[in-house]
Coordinates of C-alpha atoms in Angstrom, one line a residue:
X1 CA -217.1 28.6 -104.3
X2 CA -218.7 28.5 -107.7
X3 CA -218.1 32.2 -108.0
X4 CA -214.4 31.7 -107.4
X5 CA -214.3 29.2 -110.1
X6 CA -215.9 31.5 -112.7
X7 CA -213.9 34.5 -111.6
X8 CA -210.6 32.7 -112.2
X9 CA -211.8 30.4 -115.0
X10 CA -209.4 32.1 -117.5
X11 CA -206.3 30.7 -115.7
X12 CA -206.1 27.7 -118.0
X13 CA -207.9 25.8 -120.7
X14 CA -211.6 25.0 -120.0
X15 CA -213.2 21.6 -120.3
X16 CA -216.8 20.6 -120.5
X17 CA -217.2 19.6 -116.9
X18 CA -214.6 21.8 -115.1
X19 CA -211.7 24.1 -115.8
X20 CA -208.3 22.7 -116.5
X21 CA -206.8 24.1 -113.3
X22 CA -209.5 22.5 -111.2
X23 CA -210.6 25.8 -109.6
X24 CA -213.1 23.9 -107.7
X25 CA -216.7 24.1 -106.8
X26 CA -216.3 22.7 -103.3
X27 CA -214.7 24.7 -100.4
X28 CA -211.8 22.2 -100.0
X29 CA -211.3 21.8 -103.8
X30 CA -212.0 19.0 -106.2
X31 CA -208.6 17.4 -105.4
X32 CA -208.8 17.7 -101.6
X33 CA -210.4 14.3 -101.1
X34 CA -209.6 12.7 -104.4
X35 CA -207.6 9.5 -104.1
X36 CA -205.3 9.9 -107.1
X37 CA -204.6 13.5 -106.4
X38 CA -203.5 12.7 -102.8
X39 CA -201.3 9.9 -104.1
X40 CA -199.9 12.2 -106.7
X41 CA -198.2 14.2 -103.9
X42 CA -197.5 11.2 -101.7
X43 CA -196.5 9.0 -104.7
X44 CA -198.1 5.8 -103.3
X45 CA -198.0 2.4 -105.0
X46 CA -200.2 -0.6 -105.5
X47 CA -198.5 -2.6 -102.7
X48 CA -201.2 -1.3 -100.3
X49 CA -204.2 -1.8 -102.6
X50 CA -204.8 -5.3 -101.4
X51 CA -205.2 -4.1 -97.8
X52 CA -208.3 -2.2 -98.6
X53 CA -211.7 -2.6 -100.1
X54 CA -212.7 0.5 -101.9
X55 CA -214.6 2.0 -99.0
X56 CA -211.9 1.3 -96.5
X57 CA -209.3 2.8 -98.7
X58 CA -211.3 6.0 -99.1
X59 CA -211.8 6.3 -95.3
X60 CA -208.0 5.8 -94.8
X61 CA -207.1 8.5 -97.3
X62 CA -209.6 10.9 -95.9
X63 CA -208.2 10.4 -92.4
X64 CA -204.7 11.1 -93.7
X65 CA -205.8 14.2 -95.5
X66 CA -207.8 15.4 -92.4
X67 CA -204.6 14.9 -90.3
X68 CA -202.7 17.1 -92.7
X69 CA -205.4 19.8 -92.6
X70 CA -205.7 19.5 -88.8
X71 CA -201.9 19.8 -88.4
X72 CA -201.9 23.0 -90.4
X73 CA -204.9 24.5 -88.6
X74 CA -203.3 23.8 -85.2
X75 CA -200.0 25.3 -86.4
X76 CA -201.8 28.4 -87.7
X77 CA -203.6 28.9 -84.3
X78 CA -200.3 28.7 -82.4
X79 CA -198.6 31.0 -84.8
X80 CA -201.2 33.7 -84.3
X81 CA -200.9 33.4 -80.5
X82 CA -197.1 34.0 -80.8
X83 CA -196.0 30.9 -79.0
X84 CA -192.3 30.1 -79.4
X85 CA -189.5 31.9 -81.2
X86 CA -189.8 29.6 -84.1
X87 CA -193.4 30.5 -84.6
X88 CA -192.7 34.2 -84.2
X89 CA -190.5 34.0 -87.3
X90 CA -193.5 32.8 -89.3
X91 CA -195.8 35.6 -88.0
X92 CA -193.2 38.4 -88.1
X93 CA -191.1 38.2 -91.3
X94 CA -189.1 41.3 -90.2
X95 CA -187.3 39.0 -87.7
X96 CA -185.7 37.4 -90.7
X97 CA -184.5 40.8 -91.9
X98 CA -183.0 41.6 -88.5
X99 CA -181.2 38.3 -88.4
X100 CA -179.7 39.0 -91.8
X101 CA -178.6 42.5 -90.8
X102 CA -176.9 41.1 -87.7
X103 CA -174.6 38.9 -89.6
X104 CA -170.9 39.9 -89.7
X105 CA -169.2 41.2 -92.8
X106 CA -167.0 38.1 -92.8
X107 CA -170.0 35.9 -93.6
X108 CA -171.2 37.9 -96.6
X109 CA -171.2 36.4 -100.1
X110 CA -168.0 36.8 -102.1
X111 CA -168.8 38.3 -105.5
X112 CA -166.6 35.7 -107.2
X113 CA -169.3 33.1 -106.4
X114 CA -172.0 35.0 -108.3
X115 CA -172.3 35.3 -112.0
X116 CA -173.8 38.7 -112.8
X117 CA -173.6 39.1 -116.5
X118 CA -176.3 37.7 -118.8
X119 CA -175.1 34.7 -120.8
X120 CA -178.0 34.2 -123.3
X121 CA -178.3 37.6 -124.9
X122 CA -176.6 36.5 -128.1
X123 CA -179.6 36.4 -130.3
X124 CA -181.8 39.3 -131.8
X125 CA -184.8 40.5 -129.9
X126 CA -183.9 38.8 -126.7
X127 CA -186.2 40.1 -123.9
X128 CA -184.2 42.3 -121.5
X129 CA -185.5 40.4 -118.5
X130 CA -184.1 37.1 -119.7
X131 CA -181.3 35.9 -117.4
X132 CA -181.3 39.4 -115.9
X133 CA -183.6 39.2 -112.8
X134 CA -181.7 36.5 -110.8
X135 CA -178.0 36.0 -110.6
X136 CA -176.5 32.5 -111.1
X137 CA -174.8 31.1 -108.0
X138 CA -171.5 29.5 -109.0
X139 CA -169.9 28.8 -105.6
X140 CA -168.8 25.3 -104.6
X141 CA -171.2 25.3 -101.7
X142 CA -174.8 26.5 -101.2
X143 CA -175.2 30.2 -100.4
X144 CA -175.9 31.1 -96.8
X145 CA -179.4 30.9 -95.6
X146 CA -181.3 34.1 -96.4
X147 CA -179.0 35.2 -99.2
X148 CA -180.5 35.6 -102.7
X149 CA -182.2 35.5 -105.0
X150 CA -179.9 33.1 -106.8
X151 CA -180.2 30.1 -109.1
X152 CA -177.7 27.4 -109.9
X153 CA -177.4 24.6 -112.4
X154 CA -178.7 21.2 -111.3
X155 CA -176.8 17.9 -111.6
X156 CA -179.7 15.5 -111.7
X157 CA -178.8 13.9 -108.4
X158 CA -180.5 14.0 -105.0
X159 CA -184.0 12.9 -105.9
X160 CA -185.7 9.6 -105.1
X161 CA -187.1 8.1 -108.3
X162 CA -188.9 4.9 -109.2
X163 CA -186.8 1.8 -110.0
X164 CA -187.4 -1.8 -110.9
X165 CA -187.7 -4.6 -110.9
X166 CA -191.5 -4.9 -110.6
X167 CA -192.2 -1.4 -109.3
X168 CA -196.0 -2.0 -109.4
X169 CA -195.6 -4.6 -106.5
X170 CA -192.4 -3.5 -104.8
X171 CA -192.7 0.3 -105.0
X172 CA -189.0 0.7 -104.6
X173 CA -187.0 3.8 -105.4
X174 CA -183.4 4.7 -106.0
X175 CA -181.3 7.9 -106.1
X176 CA -181.5 9.8 -109.4
X177 CA -178.4 10.2 -111.5
X178 CA -177.8 12.9 -114.1
X179 CA -180.3 15.0 -116.1
X180 CA -181.1 15.2 -119.8
X181 CA -181.3 19.0 -120.0
X182 CA -179.1 21.7 -118.3
X183 CA -180.4 24.9 -116.8
X184 CA -179.2 28.1 -118.6
X185 CA -181.4 30.7 -116.9
X186 CA -184.0 31.4 -114.3
X187 CA -186.0 34.6 -113.9
X188 CA -188.7 36.0 -111.6
X189 CA -191.2 38.1 -113.5
X190 CA -194.7 39.5 -113.1
X191 CA -197.3 41.6 -115.0
X192 CA -200.7 43.0 -114.6
X193 CA -202.1 39.7 -115.9
X194 CA -201.0 36.1 -115.4
X195 CA -198.0 35.3 -117.6
X196 CA -198.5 32.4 -119.9
X197 CA -197.0 31.3 -123.3
X198 CA -193.6 32.8 -122.4
X199 CA -191.8 31.9 -125.6
X200 CA -194.6 32.9 -127.9
X201 CA -195.7 36.1 -126.3
X202 CA -192.7 37.4 -124.4
X203 CA -189.7 36.0 -126.4
X204 CA -191.2 36.5 -129.9
X205 CA -191.1 32.7 -130.5
X206 CA -187.3 32.5 -130.1
X207 CA -185.3 30.6 -127.5
X208 CA -181.8 31.0 -126.2
X209 CA -178.9 29.6 -128.3
X210 CA -176.7 26.8 -127.1
X211 CA -174.5 27.7 -124.2
X212 CA -170.8 28.0 -125.1
X213 CA -168.7 25.0 -124.1
X214 CA -165.6 25.7 -122.0
X215 CA -162.3 25.5 -123.9
X216 CA -161.2 22.6 -121.6
X217 CA -164.1 20.5 -122.9
X218 CA -163.0 20.7 -126.5
X219 CA -159.8 18.7 -126.2
X220 CA -161.4 15.4 -127.2
X221 CA -163.2 16.8 -130.2
X222 CA -166.5 18.6 -130.6
X223 CA -169.4 17.0 -128.7
X224 CA -172.6 16.1 -130.7
X225 CA -174.8 19.2 -131.3
X226 CA -178.5 19.3 -131.6
X227 CA -179.9 19.4 -135.1
X228 CA -183.4 19.0 -136.5
X229 CA -182.6 15.3 -137.0
X230 CA -182.7 14.9 -133.2
X231 CA -186.0 13.4 -132.0
X232 CA -186.1 15.7 -128.9
X233 CA -186.4 19.5 -128.6
X234 CA -183.3 21.6 -128.1
X235 CA -184.8 23.9 -125.4
X236 CA -187.4 23.3 -122.7
X237 CA -189.1 26.3 -121.0
X238 CA -190.7 25.7 -117.6
X239 CA -193.2 28.4 -116.4
X240 CA -194.1 28.0 -112.7
X241 CA -197.0 30.3 -112.0
X242 CA -197.5 31.3 -108.3
X243 CA -200.6 33.1 -107.0
X244 CA -200.5 35.7 -104.3
X245 CA -203.9 34.8 -102.9
X246 CA -205.8 31.6 -102.1
X247 CA -208.4 32.4 -104.8
X248 CA -211.3 32.2 -102.3
X249 CA -212.5 35.7 -103.0
X250 CA -214.2 35.5 -106.4
X251 CA -213.8 39.1 -107.5
X252 CA -210.2 39.6 -106.4
X253 CA -207.8 39.8 -109.3
X254 CA -204.6 37.9 -108.8
X255 CA -201.9 38.1 -111.5
X256 CA -199.4 36.4 -109.3
X257 CA -195.8 35.9 -110.6
X258 CA -193.9 33.5 -112.7
X259 CA -190.5 31.8 -112.2
X260 CA -189.3 31.0 -115.7
X261 CA -186.5 28.5 -116.3
X262 CA -184.8 27.6 -119.7
X263 CA -183.1 24.3 -120.1
X264 CA -180.8 23.2 -123.0
X265 CA -180.3 19.6 -124.2
X266 CA -177.0 18.1 -123.2
X267 CA -174.6 16.5 -125.7
X268 CA -175.0 13.1 -123.9
X269 CA -178.8 13.3 -124.4
X270 CA -178.4 14.1 -128.1
X271 CA -176.2 11.1 -128.5
X272 CA -178.6 8.9 -126.5
X273 CA -181.6 10.1 -128.4
X274 CA -180.0 9.2 -131.8
X275 CA -178.9 5.8 -130.7
X276 CA -180.7 2.6 -131.7
X277 CA -181.5 1.7 -128.0
X278 CA -181.9 4.9 -126.0
X279 CA -182.1 4.6 -122.1
X280 CA -185.6 4.3 -120.6
X281 CA -185.8 7.9 -119.5
X282 CA -184.8 9.2 -122.9
X283 CA -187.3 6.9 -124.6
X284 CA -190.1 8.0 -122.2
X285 CA -189.5 11.6 -122.9
X286 CA -189.4 11.0 -126.6
X287 CA -192.9 9.5 -126.4
X288 CA -194.0 12.4 -124.3
X289 CA -192.6 14.9 -126.8
X290 CA -194.5 13.2 -129.6
X291 CA -197.8 13.5 -127.7
X292 CA -200.5 16.1 -128.0
X293 CA -199.6 19.8 -127.4
X294 CA -200.9 23.2 -128.1
X295 CA -199.5 25.3 -131.0
X296 CA -197.8 28.7 -130.5
X297 CA -200.4 31.4 -130.6
X298 CA -203.1 28.7 -130.8
X299 CA -206.5 28.8 -129.0
X300 CA -206.2 28.7 -125.2
X301 CA -209.1 26.2 -125.0
X302 CA -207.5 23.6 -127.3
X303 CA -207.8 20.2 -125.6
X304 CA -204.3 19.2 -126.8
X305 CA -202.8 22.1 -124.8
X306 CA -203.8 20.6 -121.5
X307 CA -201.6 18.0 -119.9
X308 CA -204.8 16.4 -118.7
X309 CA -205.4 15.3 -122.2
X310 CA -202.7 12.6 -121.6
X311 CA -204.6 11.1 -118.6
X312 CA -206.6 7.9 -118.9
X313 CA -209.6 8.5 -116.6
X314 CA -210.1 4.7 -116.3
X315 CA -206.8 4.2 -114.6
X316 CA -205.2 5.5 -111.4
X317 CA -202.8 8.2 -112.2
X318 CA -199.9 6.8 -110.2
X319 CA -200.1 3.7 -112.5
X320 CA -200.0 5.6 -115.8
X321 CA -196.7 5.9 -117.7
X322 CA -195.8 9.1 -119.6
X323 CA -197.3 11.7 -117.2
X324 CA -195.3 14.8 -116.3
X325 CA -194.1 15.1 -112.7
X326 CA -192.5 17.8 -110.6
X327 CA -190.4 17.5 -107.5
X328 CA -189.5 20.2 -105.0
X329 CA -186.9 19.3 -102.4
X330 CA -186.1 21.8 -99.7
X331 CA -182.4 21.3 -98.8
X332 CA -182.5 23.1 -95.5
X333 CA -185.8 22.2 -93.8
X334 CA -184.3 22.9 -90.4
X335 CA -184.2 26.6 -91.3
X336 CA -187.9 26.7 -92.3
X337 CA -190.3 26.6 -89.3
X338 CA -193.3 24.8 -90.6
X339 CA -195.3 21.9 -89.0
X340 CA -193.1 18.8 -88.7
X341 CA -195.7 16.6 -90.5
X342 CA -195.2 18.7 -93.7
X343 CA -191.5 17.6 -93.8
X344 CA -192.7 14.1 -94.8
X345 CA -193.8 15.5 -98.1
X346 CA -190.5 17.2 -98.8
X347 CA -189.1 15.8 -102.1
X348 CA -192.2 13.9 -103.0
X349 CA -193.2 13.9 -106.7
X350 CA -196.4 15.6 -107.7
X351 CA -198.2 14.8 -111.0
X352 CA -199.1 17.8 -113.1
X353 CA -202.2 17.2 -115.2
X354 CA -205.2 19.6 -114.8
X355 CA -202.9 22.5 -113.8
X356 CA -200.5 22.1 -116.7
X357 CA -200.3 23.4 -120.2
X358 CA -197.9 22.4 -123.0
X359 CA -197.0 24.2 -126.2
X360 CA -194.7 22.8 -128.9
X361 CA -192.8 24.6 -131.6
X362 CA -193.9 23.5 -135.0
X363 CA -190.3 23.5 -136.1
X364 CA -189.6 21.1 -133.2
X365 CA -186.9 23.2 -131.6
X366 CA -188.6 24.0 -128.2
X367 CA -191.3 23.0 -125.8
X368 CA -192.9 25.1 -123.0
X369 CA -194.7 23.6 -120.0
X370 CA -196.7 25.7 -117.6
X371 CA -197.6 24.8 -114.0
X372 CA -200.3 26.9 -112.5
X373 CA -200.5 26.5 -108.7
X374 CA -203.9 28.3 -108.8
X375 CA -205.3 24.9 -109.6
X376 CA -203.9 23.1 -106.6
X377 CA -206.4 22.3 -103.8
X378 CA -207.2 25.0 -101.2
X379 CA -204.9 23.5 -98.5
X380 CA -201.9 23.8 -100.8
X381 CA -202.7 27.3 -101.8
X382 CA -203.3 28.3 -98.2
X383 CA -200.0 26.9 -97.2
X384 CA -198.2 28.9 -100.0
X385 CA -199.8 32.2 -98.9
X386 CA -199.3 31.5 -95.2
X387 CA -195.6 30.5 -95.4
X388 CA -194.4 32.5 -98.3
X389 CA -192.5 34.9 -96.0
X390 CA -190.2 31.9 -95.2
X391 CA -189.3 31.3 -98.9
X392 CA -186.3 33.8 -98.7
X393 CA -184.8 31.3 -96.2
X394 CA -185.2 28.3 -98.4
X395 CA -182.8 26.5 -100.7
X396 CA -184.9 24.4 -103.0
X397 CA -183.9 21.8 -105.7
X398 CA -186.6 21.6 -108.4
X399 CA -186.7 18.5 -110.7
X400 CA -189.0 17.5 -113.5
X401 CA -189.4 14.1 -115.0
X402 CA -191.7 11.7 -116.9
X403 CA -193.4 9.0 -114.9
X404 CA -192.5 5.4 -115.5
X405 CA -194.4 2.3 -114.3
X406 CA -193.1 -0.9 -116.0
X407 CA -189.7 -2.4 -115.8
X408 CA -188.9 -1.2 -119.3
X409 CA -189.4 2.4 -118.0
X410 CA -187.0 2.0 -115.1
X411 CA -185.2 3.7 -113.6
X412 CA -186.9 7.0 -114.0
X413 CA -184.6 9.8 -115.1
X414 CA -184.6 13.5 -114.4
X415 CA -185.6 15.5 -117.4
X416 CA -184.2 18.9 -116.1
X417 CA -183.5 20.4 -112.7
X418 CA -182.1 23.5 -111.0
X419 CA -181.5 25.0 -107.6
X420 CA -183.2 28.2 -106.4
X421 CA -181.9 30.0 -103.3
X422 CA -183.4 32.7 -101.2
X423 CA -186.3 33.8 -103.4
X424 CA -188.9 36.3 -102.2
X425 CA -192.0 35.8 -104.4
X426 CA -193.4 39.1 -103.3
X427 CA -190.4 41.4 -103.9
X428 CA -188.1 39.7 -106.4
X429 CA -190.3 39.3 -109.5
X430 CA -189.6 42.2 -111.9
X431 CA -192.5 43.9 -113.7
X432 CA -192.6 43.2 -117.4
X433 CA -194.0 46.0 -119.5
X434 CA -197.2 44.9 -121.0
X435 CA -197.1 47.3 -123.9
X436 CA -193.7 46.0 -125.0
X437 CA -193.6 42.3 -124.1
X438 CA -189.8 42.1 -124.6
X439 CA -188.9 45.1 -122.5
X440 CA -188.6 45.3 -118.8
X441 CA -189.7 47.8 -116.1
X442 CA -187.1 48.1 -113.4
X443 CA -184.5 45.8 -114.8
X444 CA -181.5 45.5 -112.6
X445 CA -183.4 46.0 -109.4
X446 CA -181.9 42.8 -108.0
X447 CA -178.4 44.2 -108.3
X448 CA -178.9 46.4 -105.3
X449 CA -179.6 43.4 -103.2
X450 CA -176.3 41.7 -103.9
X451 CA -174.0 41.4 -100.9
X452 CA -170.6 43.0 -101.2

C-alpha cells in the first residue's frame, strides 16, 4: 500500500510523517482502527470513557469497526449473487433507469419549480460553468426520487448538533436552527487533474457578488450589508472532491470530480458579527476564520494550508473546539438499498482535518475549504465506489459547522448548508477546459436532462 500512498501523494499537502490526506501505508488505512477517527464519524462523547481502560476501549472500538466492515462484506457478497430485488438495484443500475422511464407524464417535474438561469454572472470574468451545471430546485417540496441533478438552498434546520449544559459529561444534542451563510450556487465539474483552489485557479481570484434581495424584503429598510469592517468573510467556497476509484491501484490516475458550492453571508450574520456579544456559533467561526490558512497561489505544502494544523495531537479530536465538521444527511434512506447498519451513521458529523485544506483571501473577502475523500479510510472509499450508482436516487442535506465543546460554545450552529438531489457523480460533472480555466467544455449538457 506504500505504492498507493506515493502514487497519490500529490492529493494534498505533505507532512513529515505522512501525507495530509492520510493516503495510508496499511491496507485498511491509517484511520481504519484509529480511535479518534472512528469517533469523528460516530461523534462519541466522554460519557463512556469511564467504562473502559485504554486497552478495553480499543478492543471495543475495533469490534465495532469490524462489525461495520463485516456488514459491508456480507452485503457485497449477497449483491453479487443477485439475491432480492433490492440488491439487484445495487448491482444493475439500469433498473433505476427503467423505473424512471416507466413513470407517467403526470408525475414529471413542472418547469416552474426549477430555476434555470444563472444568477451569479454579474461580475467580469465569471467562469462559464459557475451556477450553470446544476439547476436550482425551487419547489415547495423535494423533487421526486431519481430526478436531478438539482440543488436547493438550505435553511439550517434538520441536523443534530451539540448542546449544553455540560456537553462533556451529558453528550446531549438538539435540533439545529438557522445558518450563517446562504447557498447561492452548486456545480459539478471535473478535469484531467484533481480540481483544487477553485477561486484562485478557476475563478481568477473573484467570487460571486451579493445575491439580490427580493423587493418584498426591502419594505423595512435596507438590511446590513457586508463591508471590510465585518470580522467574517463575505463568501465561503466548499470544494468536495470525490474519487472514482478506491486508490488501491498505485499507478492508476484518478482525477475524480468536484462538487463546488458558494455561500454568501446573511444580513443576520453580519449584524451578529458586529455586535458586542455575538452568539456562540458566530464567535466560534470568527476564531476559526482568524486561524492559520494558506494563501491564494501559495505553496501547496504550506503547513498552514492543512486543517490538520489546527489539531492538538495531545487531545482527543472530539474534545477539541474549533475544528471543522461536515454532516451528510440522506433524507430518503428508504429509497437507497444499502446495509441497514449504515443507516445508523446517517446524519452523523465527521471531522475534517487531514483531508482538508483552507485558503483565505488576503483582502478578507472569501475563504475556500476543500474536502478530499481520497484521504478517507479504505472502507469509506470502497463504499463510495460500490454504491455510487445509487446516488441519483438520493436527496442529501449537507451541512458544515465548527465544533464546540464547552458551555460557552453551545449550542453549535450551522455555518452553511444546502440540499443536493439526484446527482450522478459519473455523468453529471462537466469537463472544465484545462487550457482556459474559466471556460467550459460541454456547458449546458444538463439542460437536456430536464424533465418537461
